[in-house]
Short mmCIF file of C-alpha atoms in Angstrom, two decimals:
data_model
loop_
_atom_site.label_atom_id
_atom_site.label_comp_id
_atom_site.label_asym_id
_atom_site.label_seq_id
_atom_site.Cartn_x
_atom_site.Cartn_y
_atom_site.Cartn_z
CA UNK E 29 24.37 7.63 -13.19
CA UNK E 30 20.69 7.95 -12.39
CA UNK E 31 19.66 5.04 -10.03
CA UNK E 32 16.30 3.45 -11.22
CA UNK E 33 15.38 1.90 -7.86
CA UNK E 34 13.43 3.62 -4.80
CA UNK E 35 13.96 0.45 -2.55
CA UNK E 36 17.10 -1.53 -2.39
CA UNK E 37 17.67 -4.30 0.22
CA UNK E 38 20.80 -6.78 -0.06
CA UNK E 39 20.76 -9.54 2.55
CA UNK E 40 18.98 -7.95 5.37
CA UNK E 41 17.46 -9.38 8.57
CA UNK E 42 15.13 -7.68 10.91
CA UNK E 43 13.85 -8.41 14.47
CA UNK E 44 10.76 -7.34 16.00
CA UNK E 45 9.69 -7.94 19.89
CA UNK E 46 12.87 -10.60 19.66
CA UNK E 47 11.54 -12.66 16.63
CA UNK E 48 13.18 -12.50 13.26
CA UNK E 49 10.53 -11.05 10.99
CA UNK E 50 12.55 -10.37 7.73
CA UNK E 51 15.06 -13.12 6.86
CA UNK E 52 17.89 -12.69 4.13
CA UNK E 53 15.87 -10.17 2.16
CA UNK E 54 17.33 -9.26 -1.40
CA UNK E 55 14.86 -6.90 -3.17
CA UNK E 56 14.91 -4.09 -5.47
CA UNK E 57 11.77 -2.07 -6.56
CA UNK E 58 12.18 0.36 -9.43
CA UNK E 59 10.19 3.66 -9.70
CA UNK E 60 8.45 2.54 -12.71
CA UNK E 61 6.41 -0.40 -11.41
CA UNK E 62 3.35 -1.17 -9.43
CA UNK E 63 4.01 -3.99 -7.07
CA UNK E 64 1.70 -6.16 -5.01
CA UNK E 65 3.04 -8.15 -1.94
CA UNK E 66 0.99 -11.07 -1.03
CA UNK E 67 1.23 -13.50 1.70
CA UNK E 68 -0.70 -14.84 4.92
CA UNK E 69 -1.27 -13.43 7.99
CA UNK E 70 1.99 -13.34 9.97
CA UNK E 71 4.11 -13.71 6.75
CA UNK E 72 6.14 -10.29 7.27
CA UNK E 73 4.22 -8.05 4.79
CA UNK E 74 3.63 -5.34 7.51
CA UNK E 75 7.10 -5.83 8.83
CA UNK E 76 8.62 -4.92 5.34
CA UNK E 77 6.25 -1.78 5.38
CA UNK E 78 8.07 -0.90 8.73
CA UNK E 79 11.44 -1.37 7.37
CA UNK E 80 10.41 1.06 4.41
CA UNK E 81 9.08 3.58 6.68
CA UNK E 82 12.05 3.33 8.91
CA UNK E 83 10.46 1.99 12.09
CA UNK E 84 12.37 -0.93 12.22
CA UNK E 85 16.00 -1.40 11.16
CA UNK E 86 17.84 -4.27 9.83
CA UNK E 87 20.88 -5.83 11.86
CA UNK E 88 24.18 -3.99 10.78
CA UNK E 89 26.43 -6.53 8.84
CA UNK E 90 29.43 -6.40 6.54
CA UNK E 91 27.39 -8.03 3.84
CA UNK E 92 23.96 -6.44 3.88
CA UNK E 93 22.66 -2.80 2.76
CA UNK E 94 19.50 -1.06 2.76
CA UNK E 95 18.68 1.99 0.61
CA UNK E 96 15.49 4.00 0.06
CA UNK E 97 15.65 6.85 -2.46
CA UNK E 98 19.26 5.95 -3.08
CA UNK E 99 20.35 6.66 0.52
CA UNK E 100 21.37 4.54 3.37
CA UNK E 101 20.53 7.32 5.91
CA UNK E 102 17.62 9.23 4.45
CA UNK E 103 15.94 12.06 6.48
CA UNK E 104 12.53 11.07 8.02
CA UNK E 105 10.74 14.26 6.94
CA UNK E 106 12.01 13.55 3.40
CA UNK E 107 10.49 10.08 3.44
CA UNK E 108 7.17 11.12 4.86
CA UNK E 109 6.80 13.52 1.89
CA UNK E 110 7.89 10.72 -0.79
CA UNK E 111 5.94 7.72 0.58
CA UNK E 112 2.37 7.88 1.89
CA UNK E 113 0.85 4.87 3.76
CA UNK E 114 -2.57 3.95 4.33
CA UNK E 115 -3.46 1.40 6.75
CA UNK E 116 -6.65 0.20 8.66
CA UNK E 117 -5.23 1.73 12.00
CA UNK E 118 -5.72 5.44 10.61
CA UNK E 119 -9.64 5.05 10.95
CA UNK E 120 -9.13 5.03 14.75
CA UNK E 121 -7.23 8.18 14.89
CA UNK E 122 -10.10 10.23 12.96
CA UNK E 123 -12.80 12.34 14.57
CA UNK E 124 -16.01 10.89 13.33
CA UNK E 125 -17.48 14.36 12.88
CA UNK E 126 -14.68 15.44 10.63
CA UNK E 127 -16.06 16.11 7.27
CA UNK E 128 -14.47 14.45 4.26
CA UNK E 129 -13.21 17.81 2.58
CA UNK E 130 -11.45 18.53 5.91
CA UNK E 131 -10.03 15.15 6.51
CA UNK E 132 -8.35 15.19 2.81
CA UNK E 133 -7.20 18.76 3.45
CA UNK E 134 -5.38 17.80 6.99
CA UNK E 135 -3.04 15.49 4.70
CA UNK E 136 -1.43 18.62 3.61
CA UNK E 137 -0.36 19.27 7.26
CA UNK E 138 0.37 15.92 8.32
CA UNK E 139 -2.27 15.74 10.93
CA UNK E 140 -6.05 13.95 11.04
CA UNK E 141 -8.04 17.14 12.55
CA UNK E 142 -9.74 20.35 11.29
CA UNK E 143 -7.32 22.76 9.78
CA UNK E 144 -8.59 26.43 10.39
CA UNK E 145 -6.17 27.84 8.08
CA UNK E 146 -8.05 29.20 4.86
CA UNK E 147 -6.00 28.87 1.74
CA UNK E 148 -7.00 29.23 -1.87
CA UNK E 149 -3.98 26.93 -2.82
CA UNK E 150 -5.19 24.27 -0.33
CA UNK E 151 -8.87 24.68 -1.69
CA UNK E 152 -7.62 24.12 -5.23
CA UNK E 153 -5.83 20.96 -4.26
CA UNK E 154 -8.43 19.52 -2.35
CA UNK E 155 -11.22 20.20 -4.93
CA UNK E 156 -9.00 19.19 -7.77
CA UNK E 157 -8.05 15.72 -6.37
CA UNK E 158 -11.84 14.96 -5.36
CA UNK E 159 -12.75 15.71 -8.94
CA UNK E 160 -9.94 13.43 -10.42
CA UNK E 161 -10.96 10.53 -7.77
CA UNK E 162 -14.82 11.32 -8.50
CA UNK E 163 -15.48 11.72 -4.74
CA UNK E 164 -16.73 15.53 -4.90
CA UNK E 165 -20.27 14.23 -3.73
CA UNK E 166 -18.65 13.07 -0.44
CA UNK E 167 -16.96 16.30 0.31
CA UNK E 168 -19.29 17.63 3.18
CA UNK E 169 -20.31 14.09 4.53
CA UNK E 170 -19.08 13.23 8.07
CA UNK E 171 -16.44 10.56 7.77
CA UNK E 172 -18.48 8.43 10.39
CA UNK E 173 -21.64 8.42 7.84
CA UNK E 174 -19.43 6.83 4.98
CA UNK E 175 -19.31 2.94 3.94
CA UNK E 176 -16.30 1.07 4.66
CA UNK E 177 -15.33 1.36 1.10
CA UNK E 178 -15.83 5.01 1.03
CA UNK E 179 -13.67 5.57 4.13
CA UNK E 180 -10.69 3.54 2.45
CA UNK E 181 -10.96 5.72 -0.61
CA UNK E 182 -11.06 8.93 1.24
CA UNK E 183 -7.86 7.94 3.24
CA UNK E 184 -6.33 6.85 0.05
CA UNK E 185 -7.31 10.59 -1.29
CA UNK E 186 -5.83 12.11 1.82
CA UNK E 187 -2.56 10.24 1.23
CA UNK E 188 -2.40 11.40 -2.36
CA UNK E 189 -2.96 15.01 -1.59
CA UNK E 190 0.87 15.72 -1.19
CA UNK E 191 1.72 13.85 -4.45
CA UNK E 192 4.02 11.16 -2.92
CA UNK E 193 6.34 9.26 -5.20
CA UNK E 194 4.99 5.99 -3.52
CA UNK E 195 1.59 4.94 -2.22
CA UNK E 196 1.73 1.91 0.27
CA UNK E 197 -1.62 0.27 0.79
CA UNK E 198 -1.53 -2.12 3.73
CA UNK E 199 -4.41 -4.56 3.27
CA UNK E 200 -6.80 -2.18 1.30
CA UNK E 201 -9.84 -4.44 1.32
CA UNK E 202 -9.62 -6.28 4.61
CA UNK E 203 -12.83 -6.66 6.32
CA UNK E 204 -14.77 -5.34 3.36
CA UNK E 205 -17.98 -6.47 1.91
CA UNK E 206 -18.16 -7.27 -1.63
CA UNK E 207 -19.67 -4.05 -2.99
CA UNK E 208 -17.19 -2.01 -0.62
CA UNK E 209 -14.03 -4.51 -2.00
CA UNK E 210 -14.75 -3.95 -5.75
CA UNK E 211 -15.51 -0.23 -5.21
CA UNK E 212 -12.19 0.08 -3.61
CA UNK E 213 -10.23 -2.16 -6.23
CA UNK E 214 -11.77 -0.17 -9.11
CA UNK E 215 -10.52 3.25 -7.44
CA UNK E 216 -7.04 1.67 -7.11
CA UNK E 217 -7.12 0.64 -10.52
CA UNK E 218 -7.80 4.16 -11.79
CA UNK E 219 -5.18 5.66 -9.54
CA UNK E 220 -2.52 3.75 -11.59
CA UNK E 221 -2.82 6.24 -14.20
CA UNK E 222 -1.33 8.99 -11.88
CA UNK E 223 2.32 9.50 -11.24
CA UNK E 224 2.26 7.95 -8.05
CA UNK E 225 3.51 4.42 -7.83
CA UNK E 226 1.41 1.81 -5.78
CA UNK E 227 2.90 -0.66 -3.45
CA UNK E 228 0.04 -2.97 -2.29
CA UNK E 229 0.31 -5.55 0.68
CA UNK E 230 -2.52 -8.00 0.64
CA UNK E 231 -3.42 -11.71 2.03
CA UNK E 232 -6.14 -11.63 -0.80
CA UNK E 233 -5.49 -12.87 -4.25
CA UNK E 234 -8.55 -11.07 -5.79
CA UNK E 235 -6.67 -7.78 -5.22
CA UNK E 236 -4.18 -8.78 -7.87
CA UNK E 237 -5.79 -6.79 -11.17
CA UNK E 238 -3.62 -5.93 -14.27
CA UNK E 239 -2.23 -2.67 -12.92
CA UNK E 240 0.35 -4.59 -11.14
CA UNK E 241 3.41 -5.00 -12.88
CA UNK E 242 5.03 -7.47 -10.43
CA UNK E 243 3.80 -10.02 -7.73
CA UNK E 244 6.06 -10.67 -4.82
CA UNK E 245 5.17 -13.43 -2.38
CA UNK E 246 6.31 -13.52 1.09
CA UNK E 247 6.05 -16.28 3.97
CA UNK E 248 7.76 -16.23 7.30
CA UNK E 249 9.78 -13.36 6.55
CA UNK E 250 11.09 -14.76 3.30
CA UNK E 251 10.57 -14.17 -0.34
CA UNK E 252 9.29 -17.40 -1.89
CA UNK E 253 8.48 -15.97 -5.67
CA UNK E 254 8.81 -12.77 -7.38
CA UNK E 255 8.12 -11.66 -11.00
CA UNK E 256 5.21 -10.95 -13.54
CA UNK E 257 1.80 -12.29 -12.85
CA UNK E 258 2.09 -14.99 -15.43
CA UNK E 259 5.09 -16.21 -13.89
CA UNK E 260 4.19 -16.06 -10.27
CA UNK E 261 0.67 -16.92 -9.76
CA UNK E 262 0.12 -20.59 -10.27
CA UNK E 263 -1.17 -23.39 -8.18
CA UNK E 264 2.55 -24.33 -7.14
CA UNK E 265 3.28 -21.18 -5.65
CA UNK E 266 -0.10 -20.79 -3.94
CA UNK E 267 0.50 -24.14 -2.35
CA UNK E 268 3.71 -22.93 -0.94
CA UNK E 269 2.23 -19.58 0.05
CA UNK E 270 -1.15 -20.81 1.93
CA UNK E 271 -0.21 -24.52 2.45
CA UNK E 272 -3.45 -25.73 0.70
CA UNK E 273 -4.21 -27.56 -2.70
CA UNK E 274 -5.75 -25.22 -4.88
CA UNK E 275 -6.32 -24.26 -8.82
CA UNK E 276 -5.92 -20.51 -9.76
CA UNK E 277 -8.08 -19.16 -12.31
CA UNK E 278 -8.01 -15.74 -14.13
CA UNK E 279 -11.33 -14.17 -15.45
CA UNK E 280 -12.26 -10.84 -16.42
CA UNK E 281 -8.91 -9.64 -15.34
CA UNK E 282 -9.31 -10.83 -11.64
CA UNK E 283 -7.55 -14.00 -10.10
CA UNK E 284 -9.71 -16.64 -8.33
CA UNK E 285 -8.60 -19.43 -6.11
CA UNK E 286 -10.47 -22.72 -6.03
CA UNK E 287 -9.62 -24.99 -3.17
CA UNK E 288 -9.11 -28.76 -4.42
CA UNK E 289 -10.54 -31.53 -2.35
CA UNK E 290 -9.32 -35.04 -2.35
#
């Protein structure tokens, strides 16, 4: 029997630095859906990414279970091949004088540095990906010369070079100006046409576009809502999530939050 889920958690609890960061989590995610996880700062979003990447482990209990790609004990090398994660900490690891082409190529070797190996196959993979993502014009630019939005897209391209099953985007539009923000959102929307599925983590409701089949809301380590956009995104759920009175509006495929004043 074929298992349709790449992630399955049943009643798991996780601790980090003595604090319970994931509470009684029941969650299944299929191979066929793009998912967005939304919640305020400190909600447990990054902790769930750490669970997926096997950086933290759930408490062992008789009534709990965690499977990734249908395996309770998955090999970490296999996991790294099938899931690529892009977070904002990555930017600090990169030599500012590394060119875009070389940075993307480094993803084939699991590094963040210049790769001296000359390979026609590598060149084809990098050139093809840059062409598909319409970023070929950036190939010879130094990473430090890019705008923040361009940097984010190049890191996403690097994560995609090995064609993972799942791309995890951790706060992809955090600290971006409006131009960079919309640039990144548009590029991610284009990526939804590829075979790689997106698991996006954000605190920003404007990140939720039509490409996401499912919205999950998390607060204090617990899921408070889960379903399609029409079901989940409403004023009641957003009040639970952020603790504010607000109305939510969808316009031109984007969600907007307007605070209500008494």
